[in-house]
Coordinates of C-alpha atoms and ligand atoms in Angstrom, one line a residue:
M130 CA 39.4 63.2 74.5
S131 CA 42.8 62.3 73.0
L132 CA 43.2 59.6 70.4
I133 CA 46.5 57.8 70.2
H134 CA 48.1 58.2 66.7
A135 CA 51.7 57.5 65.5
A136 CA 54.4 57.3 68.1
P137 CA 54.6 60.6 69.9
P138 CA 58.0 62.3 70.5
W139 CA 60.0 61.1 73.5
W140 CA 59.3 64.1 75.6
H141 CA 55.6 63.4 75.8
S142 CA 56.1 60.6 78.2
A143 CA 59.4 61.8 79.7
V144 CA 60.3 63.0 83.2
V145 CA 63.0 65.7 83.1
Y146 CA 65.3 66.3 86.0
Q147 CA 67.1 69.7 86.3
I148 CA 70.6 69.6 87.6
Y149 CA 72.2 72.8 88.8
P150 CA 75.9 71.8 88.2
W151 CA 77.3 73.9 91.0
S152 CA 75.2 71.9 93.6
F153 CA 74.8 68.3 92.5
Q154 CA 78.0 66.5 93.4
D155 CA 81.6 67.7 93.9
S156 CA 84.3 65.2 92.9
N157 CA 87.5 67.0 93.7
G158 CA 87.0 68.7 97.0
D159 CA 86.8 72.3 95.8
G160 CA 83.2 72.6 97.1
I161 CA 81.7 73.1 93.6
G162 CA 79.7 70.4 91.8
D163 CA 81.2 69.1 88.6
L164 CA 80.8 66.7 85.7
P165 CA 82.7 63.7 87.2
G166 CA 80.4 64.2 90.2
I167 CA 77.3 64.1 88.1
I168 CA 78.5 61.0 86.4
S169 CA 79.1 59.3 89.7
R170 CA 75.5 59.9 90.7
L171 CA 73.7 58.8 87.5
D172 CA 72.6 55.5 89.1
Y173 CA 70.5 57.5 91.5
L174 CA 68.6 58.9 88.5
K175 CA 68.2 55.8 86.4
G176 CA 69.2 52.2 85.8
T177 CA 68.9 50.4 89.1
P178 CA 65.8 49.3 91.1
D179 CA 66.4 52.1 93.6
S180 CA 66.7 54.8 90.9
L181 CA 64.2 57.6 90.5
D182 CA 63.7 56.6 86.9
I183 CA 63.8 60.0 85.2
D184 CA 64.3 60.1 81.4
A185 CA 66.3 63.3 80.7
I186 CA 68.5 65.7 82.5
W187 CA 68.6 69.4 81.9
L188 CA 71.9 70.8 82.9
S189 CA 72.0 74.5 83.8
P190 CA 74.9 76.2 81.9
L191 CA 78.3 74.4 82.0
Y192 CA 80.1 76.8 79.6
P193 CA 83.2 78.8 80.6
S194 CA 81.9 81.9 82.4
P195 CA 83.0 84.6 84.8
M196 CA 79.9 83.4 86.8
H197 CA 78.4 86.8 87.4
D198 CA 75.1 85.1 86.7
F199 CA 76.4 81.6 87.6
G200 CA 76.8 80.4 84.0
Y201 CA 74.1 82.4 82.3
D202 CA 76.9 84.8 81.3
V203 CA 78.7 82.7 78.7
M204 CA 82.3 83.3 77.5
D205 CA 82.6 80.4 75.1
Y206 CA 79.6 78.4 73.8
C207 CA 81.7 75.4 72.6
A208 CA 83.6 74.5 75.8
I209 CA 83.1 73.5 79.4
D210 CA 84.0 75.7 82.4
S211 CA 87.1 74.3 84.1
R212 CA 85.3 74.3 87.4
F213 CA 83.0 71.6 86.0
G214 CA 85.5 69.6 84.0
T215 CA 86.4 69.2 80.3
L216 CA 84.7 68.5 77.0
E217 CA 85.9 64.9 77.5
D218 CA 84.1 64.7 80.8
F219 CA 81.0 66.1 79.0
D220 CA 81.2 63.4 76.4
R221 CA 81.6 60.8 79.1
L222 CA 78.6 62.1 80.8
T223 CA 76.5 62.0 77.6
A224 CA 77.7 58.4 76.9
E225 CA 77.0 57.2 80.5
A226 CA 73.6 58.9 80.5
H227 CA 72.7 57.4 77.2
R228 CA 73.8 54.0 78.3
R229 CA 71.2 54.3 81.1
G230 CA 68.5 55.7 78.8
I231 CA 68.8 59.2 80.1
R232 CA 68.7 62.0 77.5
V233 CA 70.8 65.1 77.9
V234 CA 69.3 68.6 77.5
M235 CA 71.7 71.6 77.4
D236 CA 70.9 75.0 78.6
L237 CA 71.4 77.6 75.8
V238 CA 71.6 81.3 76.4
L239 CA 70.8 83.1 73.2
N240 CA 69.8 86.5 74.3
H241 CA 73.1 87.6 75.7
T242 CA 76.7 86.6 76.2
S243 CA 79.2 87.5 79.0
D244 CA 80.9 90.8 78.6
Q245 CA 84.1 88.7 78.6
H246 CA 83.0 86.8 75.4
P247 CA 85.5 87.5 72.6
W248 CA 82.6 88.7 70.5
F249 CA 81.8 91.5 72.9
I250 CA 85.4 92.3 73.6
E251 CA 85.8 92.8 69.9
S252 CA 82.5 94.7 69.6
R253 CA 83.3 97.2 72.3
S254 CA 86.9 97.8 71.0
S255 CA 85.8 100.4 68.5
R256 CA 82.8 102.0 66.8
R257 CA 84.2 100.6 63.6
S258 CA 84.7 97.0 64.9
E259 CA 83.6 94.3 62.5
K260 CA 81.5 92.9 65.4
R261 CA 80.1 96.3 66.5
D262 CA 76.6 95.3 65.3
W263 CA 76.7 91.9 67.0
Y264 CA 75.4 93.8 70.0
Y265 CA 73.1 96.8 70.4
W266 CA 75.0 100.1 70.6
A267 CA 73.3 103.4 70.7
D268 CA 73.9 107.1 71.5
G269 CA 72.1 108.6 74.5
T270 CA 71.5 112.2 75.0
A271 CA 73.9 114.2 77.2
H272 CA 72.8 112.6 80.5
H273 CA 70.3 110.0 79.5
P274 CA 70.5 106.5 78.0
P275 CA 68.7 105.8 74.6
S276 CA 65.5 104.7 76.4
N277 CA 64.1 104.3 79.9
W278 CA 64.3 100.5 79.7
A279 CA 64.9 98.7 83.0
A280 CA 67.1 95.7 83.5
R281 CA 65.5 92.5 84.9
F282 CA 68.1 92.5 87.7
G283 CA 67.7 96.2 88.6
G284 CA 68.9 99.5 87.3
S285 CA 68.9 100.7 83.7
A286 CA 69.2 98.3 80.8
W287 CA 71.8 100.6 79.3
T288 CA 75.4 101.0 80.3
K289 CA 77.7 103.7 78.9
D290 CA 80.9 102.4 77.6
K291 CA 83.6 105.0 78.3
H292 CA 85.9 103.8 75.6
T293 CA 83.6 104.6 72.7
G294 CA 81.1 106.9 74.4
Q295 CA 78.1 104.8 73.4
Y296 CA 75.6 102.8 75.4
Y297 CA 75.2 99.0 75.1
L298 CA 72.0 97.2 76.0
H299 CA 71.8 94.5 78.7
S300 CA 68.4 93.1 79.7
F301 CA 69.9 91.5 82.8
L302 CA 73.3 92.4 84.4
P303 CA 75.7 94.9 82.9
E304 CA 78.0 91.9 82.5
Q305 CA 75.4 90.3 80.1
P306 CA 75.3 92.4 76.9
D307 CA 72.3 91.5 74.6
L308 CA 73.1 90.0 71.2
N309 CA 71.7 91.7 68.2
W310 CA 69.5 89.0 66.6
T311 CA 68.7 91.1 63.6
N312 CA 72.2 90.5 62.5
P313 CA 72.4 87.3 60.3
A314 CA 76.0 86.8 61.4
V315 CA 74.9 86.4 65.0
R316 CA 72.3 83.8 63.9
D317 CA 74.9 81.9 61.9
A318 CA 77.3 81.8 64.8
M319 CA 74.7 80.6 67.3
F320 CA 73.2 78.0 65.0
G321 CA 76.7 76.7 64.6
V322 CA 76.8 76.3 68.4
V323 CA 73.6 74.4 68.3
R324 CA 75.0 72.0 65.7
F325 CA 78.2 71.6 67.7
W326 CA 76.3 70.2 70.6
L327 CA 73.9 68.1 68.5
E328 CA 76.9 66.5 66.8
R329 CA 78.2 65.7 70.3
G330 CA 75.0 63.8 70.9
V331 CA 72.8 66.1 73.0
D332 CA 69.1 65.5 72.8
G333 CA 67.7 69.0 73.3
F334 CA 68.0 72.5 74.5
R335 CA 66.4 74.5 77.2
L336 CA 66.4 78.0 75.7
D337 CA 66.9 80.8 78.1
A338 CA 64.8 84.0 78.2
I339 CA 63.5 83.6 74.6
N340 CA 61.0 86.4 74.8
W341 CA 63.9 88.8 75.0
L342 CA 65.3 87.8 71.6
G343 CA 63.8 90.8 69.8
K344 CA 63.8 94.6 70.6
D345 CA 62.2 97.6 69.1
T346 CA 65.5 99.1 67.8
S347 CA 64.0 102.6 67.4
W348 CA 64.4 102.5 71.2
P349 CA 61.0 104.0 72.3
D350 CA 60.5 104.5 76.1
N351 CA 58.4 101.8 77.8
P352 CA 55.1 103.2 79.3
R353 CA 55.3 103.7 83.0
R354 CA 53.2 102.1 85.7
L355 CA 53.2 102.0 89.5
A356 CA 55.2 99.3 91.2
W357 CA 57.8 98.7 93.9
R358 CA 60.8 97.4 92.0
S359 CA 62.2 99.4 89.1
Y360 CA 61.8 96.6 86.6
Y361 CA 58.0 96.5 87.2
R362 CA 57.6 100.2 87.1
Q363 CA 57.2 100.0 83.4
V364 CA 55.2 98.0 80.9
H365 CA 57.7 96.0 78.9
R366 CA 56.2 96.8 75.5
Y367 CA 59.3 97.5 73.4
D368 CA 62.1 95.5 75.0
R369 CA 60.5 92.0 75.0
D370 CA 58.1 89.9 73.1
Q371 CA 58.8 91.5 69.7
P372 CA 58.2 89.7 66.3
Q373 CA 61.9 89.2 65.9
A374 CA 61.9 86.6 68.6
H375 CA 59.4 84.4 66.7
E376 CA 61.4 84.8 63.5
T377 CA 64.5 83.6 65.3
L378 CA 62.8 80.6 66.8
R379 CA 61.3 79.6 63.5
A380 CA 64.8 79.7 62.0
L381 CA 66.1 77.6 64.9
R382 CA 63.4 75.0 64.4
V383 CA 64.5 74.7 60.8
A384 CA 68.2 74.5 61.9
V385 CA 67.5 71.4 64.0
K386 CA 65.4 69.6 61.5
N387 CA 68.1 67.2 60.6
Y388 CA 68.2 66.1 64.2
P389 CA 64.6 64.9 64.5
D390 CA 64.6 63.8 68.2
T391 CA 65.8 67.1 69.4
M392 CA 63.6 68.7 72.1
L393 CA 63.4 72.5 72.2
V394 CA 61.9 73.8 75.4
G395 CA 61.8 77.6 76.0
E396 CA 61.6 79.9 79.0
A397 CA 59.3 82.8 78.3
S398 CA 58.3 85.1 81.1
S399 CA 55.7 86.8 78.9
D400 CA 52.8 88.7 80.2
T401 CA 51.5 89.6 76.7
P402 CA 48.0 88.4 75.8
G403 CA 49.2 85.3 73.9
G404 CA 51.3 84.5 77.0
P405 CA 54.2 82.0 76.8
A406 CA 52.1 79.8 74.4
A407 CA 52.8 82.3 71.6
F408 CA 56.2 80.7 71.3
Y409 CA 54.8 77.4 70.1
G410 CA 54.4 79.3 66.8
S411 CA 51.6 78.8 64.3
G412 CA 51.2 75.1 63.6
T413 CA 54.0 74.7 66.1
N414 CA 56.8 75.9 63.9
E415 CA 58.7 77.3 66.9
L416 CA 59.2 75.4 70.1
H417 CA 58.0 72.0 71.2
E418 CA 57.5 73.1 74.8
V419 CA 57.3 76.4 76.5
F420 CA 57.4 76.9 80.3
D421 CA 54.3 78.6 81.7
F422 CA 55.2 80.0 85.1
R423 CA 51.7 81.0 86.2
L424 CA 51.1 77.9 88.4
L425 CA 54.6 78.3 89.8
R426 CA 53.8 81.9 90.8
S427 CA 50.3 81.1 92.0
P428 CA 49.3 81.0 95.7
W429 CA 48.3 77.5 96.9
Q430 CA 44.5 77.9 96.2
A431 CA 42.4 75.4 94.4
D432 CA 40.3 78.0 92.5
V433 CA 43.3 79.7 91.2
F434 CA 45.0 76.4 90.2
R435 CA 41.7 75.3 88.5
R436 CA 41.5 78.4 86.4
L437 CA 45.3 78.5 85.5
I438 CA 45.6 74.8 84.7
L439 CA 42.6 75.0 82.3
E440 CA 43.8 78.2 80.7
S441 CA 47.4 77.0 80.2
D442 CA 46.4 73.5 79.1
R443 CA 44.0 74.8 76.4
A444 CA 46.5 77.4 75.2
V445 CA 48.9 74.8 73.9
P446 CA 48.3 74.3 70.2
G447 CA 48.1 70.8 68.7
G448 CA 51.6 69.5 68.0
G449 CA 52.9 71.4 71.1
W450 CA 53.2 69.8 74.5
P451 CA 53.2 71.6 77.9
P452 CA 56.0 71.3 80.4
I453 CA 54.8 71.2 84.1
V454 CA 57.1 72.9 86.5
F455 CA 56.8 74.1 90.1
S456 CA 60.5 74.7 91.1
N457 CA 63.7 75.8 89.4
H458 CA 66.9 77.6 90.1
D459 CA 65.3 81.1 89.9
Q460 CA 63.0 81.1 92.9
S461 CA 62.3 79.8 96.3
R462 CA 61.5 76.0 96.3
H463 CA 57.8 75.3 96.0
I464 CA 57.7 73.4 99.3
D465 CA 58.4 76.7 100.9
R466 CA 56.4 78.8 98.5
Y467 CA 53.2 76.7 98.6
G468 CA 53.7 75.6 102.1
K469 CA 53.6 79.1 103.7
D470 CA 50.4 78.9 105.6
G471 CA 49.8 75.2 105.8
D472 CA 51.8 72.0 106.3
P473 CA 54.7 72.4 103.8
V474 CA 55.3 68.6 103.5
R475 CA 51.7 67.7 103.0
R476 CA 51.3 70.4 100.4
A477 CA 54.5 69.4 98.6
R478 CA 53.2 65.9 98.4
A479 CA 50.0 67.1 96.9
A480 CA 51.9 69.3 94.5
A481 CA 54.0 66.2 93.5
L482 CA 50.8 64.4 92.7
L483 CA 49.8 67.3 90.5
L484 CA 53.2 67.5 88.8
F485 CA 52.9 63.9 87.6
T486 CA 49.2 63.8 86.7
L487 CA 48.7 67.0 84.7
R488 CA 49.0 66.8 81.0
G489 CA 52.6 67.5 80.1
T490 CA 56.3 66.8 80.8
P491 CA 57.1 67.0 84.5
F492 CA 60.3 69.0 85.3
V493 CA 61.8 68.0 88.7
Y494 CA 64.3 70.4 90.2
Y495 CA 67.2 68.5 91.9
G496 CA 66.4 68.0 95.6
E497 CA 62.7 68.6 95.2
E498 CA 62.1 64.9 95.2
L499 CA 63.6 64.8 98.7
G500 CA 61.4 67.6 100.0
L501 CA 64.5 69.8 100.3
R502 CA 63.8 73.2 101.9
D503 CA 65.2 76.6 101.0
G504 CA 68.5 77.2 102.6
R505 CA 68.4 79.7 105.5
L506 CA 71.3 81.9 104.4
R507 CA 73.1 84.8 106.0
R508 CA 74.1 87.9 104.0
S509 CA 77.7 86.7 104.0
D510 CA 76.7 83.4 102.4
L511 CA 75.0 84.9 99.4
R512 CA 76.6 84.6 95.9
D513 CA 74.0 85.6 93.4
P514 CA 74.0 89.3 92.5
Y515 CA 70.2 89.4 92.1
T516 CA 69.7 87.8 95.6
I517 CA 72.2 90.2 97.1
R518 CA 70.6 93.3 95.5
Y519 CA 67.2 92.7 97.0
W520 CA 68.3 91.0 100.3
P521 CA 66.6 90.9 102.8
W522 CA 63.4 92.2 101.2
K523 CA 63.2 89.4 98.7
K524 CA 64.3 85.8 99.4
G525 CA 66.1 85.6 96.0
R526 CA 67.6 82.6 94.3
D527 CA 70.5 81.4 96.4
P528 CA 68.3 79.7 99.0
A529 CA 67.1 77.3 96.2
R530 CA 70.6 76.5 95.0
T531 CA 72.1 74.8 98.1
P532 CA 74.0 71.5 97.6
M533 CA 72.2 68.2 97.1
P534 CA 72.2 66.3 100.4
W535 CA 73.1 62.6 99.7
D536 CA 73.7 61.1 103.2
T537 CA 74.6 62.0 106.8
S538 CA 78.4 62.1 106.3
P539 CA 80.1 65.5 106.6
H540 CA 78.7 68.0 104.1
A541 CA 76.0 65.5 103.2
G542 CA 78.3 63.6 100.9
F543 CA 78.3 66.5 98.5
T544 CA 81.9 67.5 99.0
T545 CA 85.0 66.7 101.1
G546 CA 85.8 70.5 101.0
T547 CA 83.7 73.5 101.9
P548 CA 80.5 73.7 100.0
W549 CA 80.2 76.9 97.8
L550 CA 76.8 77.6 99.5
P551 CA 75.8 76.2 102.9
L552 CA 73.6 73.1 103.0
S553 CA 70.0 73.5 103.8
A554 CA 69.3 73.3 107.5
D555 CA 67.4 70.0 107.4
W556 CA 70.0 68.0 105.5
R557 CA 70.5 65.4 108.3
R558 CA 66.8 64.4 108.0
T559 CA 66.3 65.2 104.4
N560 CA 68.8 63.4 102.2
V561 CA 68.9 60.6 99.6
V562 CA 69.8 57.7 101.9
Q563 CA 67.1 58.7 104.4
G564 CA 64.5 59.0 101.7
Q565 CA 65.4 55.6 100.2
R566 CA 65.0 53.9 103.6
D567 CA 61.6 55.4 104.5
T568 CA 58.6 54.2 102.5
G569 CA 56.7 57.3 103.6
S570 CA 59.3 59.8 102.4
M571 CA 58.9 62.4 99.7
L572 CA 61.5 60.4 97.6
S573 CA 59.4 57.2 97.8
L574 CA 56.4 59.2 96.7
Y575 CA 58.2 60.6 93.7
K576 CA 59.4 57.2 92.7
R577 CA 55.9 55.8 93.0
L578 CA 54.4 58.6 91.0
I579 CA 56.9 58.3 88.3
R580 CA 56.2 54.5 88.0
V581 CA 52.5 55.0 88.0
K582 CA 52.7 57.8 85.4
K583 CA 54.8 55.6 83.1
G584 CA 52.4 52.7 83.4
S585 CA 49.3 54.8 82.6
R586 CA 48.4 55.8 79.1
A587 CA 45.7 58.1 80.5
L588 CA 48.5 60.0 82.4
T589 CA 51.0 60.1 79.6
A590 CA 48.7 60.7 76.7
G591 CA 45.3 61.5 77.9
S592 CA 43.4 64.8 77.7
Y593 CA 42.9 67.0 80.7
E594 CA 39.2 67.2 81.8
P595 CA 38.1 69.2 84.8
I596 CA 35.4 67.8 87.0
D597 CA 32.9 70.2 88.4
G598 CA 30.5 69.9 91.3
G599 CA 33.1 69.4 94.0
P600 CA 33.9 71.7 96.9
N601 CA 35.6 75.0 95.9
D602 CA 38.8 74.3 97.8
C603 CA 39.3 70.9 96.1
L604 CA 40.8 70.4 92.7
L605 CA 39.2 67.6 90.7
F606 CA 40.0 66.4 87.2
H607 CA 40.5 63.3 85.2
R608 CA 42.8 62.4 82.4
R609 CA 41.3 60.3 79.6
V610 CA 42.5 58.5 76.6
Q611 CA 40.7 56.5 73.9
T612 CA 42.7 53.6 72.5
D613 CA 41.6 51.4 69.5
T614 CA 39.9 49.0 71.9
H615 CA 38.9 50.9 75.1
Q616 CA 39.0 54.0 77.1
E617 CA 41.3 54.6 80.1
A618 CA 40.7 57.3 82.7
M619 CA 42.5 58.4 85.8
L620 CA 40.9 60.7 88.3
V621 CA 42.8 63.1 90.6
A622 CA 41.4 64.8 93.6
I623 CA 43.4 67.2 95.7
N624 CA 42.2 68.9 98.9
F625 CA 43.9 72.3 99.1
S626 CA 42.4 73.2 102.4
T627 CA 43.7 72.3 105.9
H628 CA 40.6 70.6 107.0
A629 CA 39.2 67.1 106.1
Q630 CA 36.5 66.9 103.5
T631 CA 33.8 64.4 102.7
I632 CA 32.7 64.7 99.1
S633 CA 29.6 63.5 97.3
L634 CA 29.8 64.5 93.6
P635 CA 26.4 65.3 92.0
T636 CA 25.2 63.0 89.3
S637 CA 25.7 66.0 86.9
A638 CA 29.5 65.9 87.5
S639 CA 31.4 65.3 84.3
L640 CA 32.8 61.9 85.2
P641 CA 33.6 59.0 82.9
Q642 CA 32.3 56.6 85.6
R643 CA 31.3 56.9 89.2
S644 CA 33.5 54.2 90.7
G645 CA 37.1 53.1 90.6
R646 CA 40.1 51.9 92.5
L647 CA 42.3 54.2 94.6
V648 CA 45.8 53.8 93.2
L649 CA 47.7 56.2 95.3
S650 CA 47.2 58.7 98.1
T651 CA 49.7 61.4 99.3
D652 CA 48.8 60.3 102.8
P653 CA 51.1 57.4 103.6
Q654 CA 48.5 56.1 106.1
R655 CA 45.7 55.7 103.7
S656 CA 45.2 52.2 102.2
E657 CA 44.2 51.6 98.6
G658 CA 40.9 50.2 97.7
R659 CA 37.5 50.9 96.2
W660 CA 36.4 54.5 95.5
S661 CA 33.1 55.9 94.8
A662 CA 32.0 59.4 93.6
D663 CA 28.9 59.1 95.8
R664 CA 31.0 59.5 98.9
F665 CA 34.7 59.7 99.5
S666 CA 36.9 61.6 101.9
L667 CA 40.1 63.6 101.6
G668 CA 42.2 64.4 104.6
P669 CA 43.8 67.9 105.1
E670 CA 45.9 68.8 102.0
E671 CA 45.6 65.2 100.8
G672 CA 45.7 64.2 97.2
M673 CA 44.6 61.0 95.6
M674 CA 44.6 59.2 92.3
V675 CA 41.8 56.8 91.2
E676 CA 41.7 54.5 88.3
I677 CA 38.2 54.8 86.8
E678 CA 36.5 51.6 85.6
Ligands
GLC902 C1 66.9 82.9 82.9 C2 67.6 82.0 83.8 C3 68.2 82.8 84.9 C4 69.2 83.8 84.4 C5 68.5 84.7 83.3 C6 69.4 85.5 82.5 O1 65.8 83.5 83.5 O2 66.8 81.0 84.2 O3 68.9 82.0 85.9 O4 69.6 84.6 85.4 O5 67.7 83.9 82.4 O6 70.2 84.6 81.7
CA903 CA1 84.4 70.3 92.0

């Protein structure tokens, strides 16, 4: 049970909304989203009675970039790509966001730069370059790179540079050389970047690929294993999750200490025993929040969710706080992923209930709140090199990056030009205007969930307590908080199965009380009212939330 102490940091009760700048709103007809476009849509996010009412936006990279990896290949960390606008536009966005009570979280790519970054251009110019050791350069043997390491996006992680005859390391694309974080000059330069944005008023950073920040620089081969794609045909023992990463993050935490309200949330696709939670550090001297993608990768199965939720919740050390995320720009949207062999809309509604009732900060990926589906793209529509490489065997990332549908005007109000990626097929039915009109829409559900969450101390601050004794294909838990005067509890029940269930919880079930009031159901037809643990029913793939008395 959680006790409420001094005011917790803002992110404990915040809802974060991820904007993919390419796809949110275009303002000048070039078919690419931009900063003036985002500014023009801020009212949708907060500040009017119709707004979603989120608290922070995380912007995927806005920096100048050749866009091999759509911004995750940065050419200049202290500027804005001209496709998106200018630094002045960025300042205006921050001011307009802050005026509405929206915090701004920047994406920060620490592991690698673009090969067009002046640092790399200098580094590759000569073996004696003063920036040679800003990146990892090594000799291979006659026909082999320094190690067998595979790149995340396919192929070897080493590319031979003809000019100097050495190999450089890139954990992702060859156009994304890895920075050498053992070099103090790299750290100083990057922490300067961090201060640059903090001085401009940003409220936090989403740190990209943090578990790649350290490497074993004696370049041992990774052990092999059986798998289909080259990246998984090895155990990533030496190219990821090294002690250096933790050292770097501890230093980063110190570097932001004069900006006390700064949130650091990291992306760590670790499969090491400590898992992503290792990046909270000891006594949380590393990150405030670390994404855990196990739920996102999980099949829609109650028993798997039950186990993973408990494991990941309990893995977060005191002082740390879990982010909850089901969709982002790197995979198929969860409505399609979870929805595969059931009713995608019902499942997405149940997942939404979970997103806002688990302990942690919900991260909403733009369009998710509309129930936007993956785009059905043709080969010629694809833009992302990773999606292209594995198409059509893997769905890839472009389908989840299609433009935000605002209304039923041409191109869904996203652009007056030709959108950079086609709209999702269902945009005429699934768009903001439509969602706002229909009280049974996904958008209306998200708005209600956000309001209920913010009004409930159990949901913002309570502990996560599983309830046992229910059917195996239902997930049951409650959130509970003890204030100075009383206890508050909220119960959540989700039926993962496609058949209706009538449930009688045994008296041995770990419940704070056996009766309560149904606050919200994901089934728009169900009416609110009394609830009893002795007998209640859940429709197929229905979720409900009950205030316990
Ligand atoms: C992260 C980003 C992804 C990017 C990769 C390399 O996983 O989320 O979009 O391609 O890092 O920067
Ligand atoms: Ca534009």
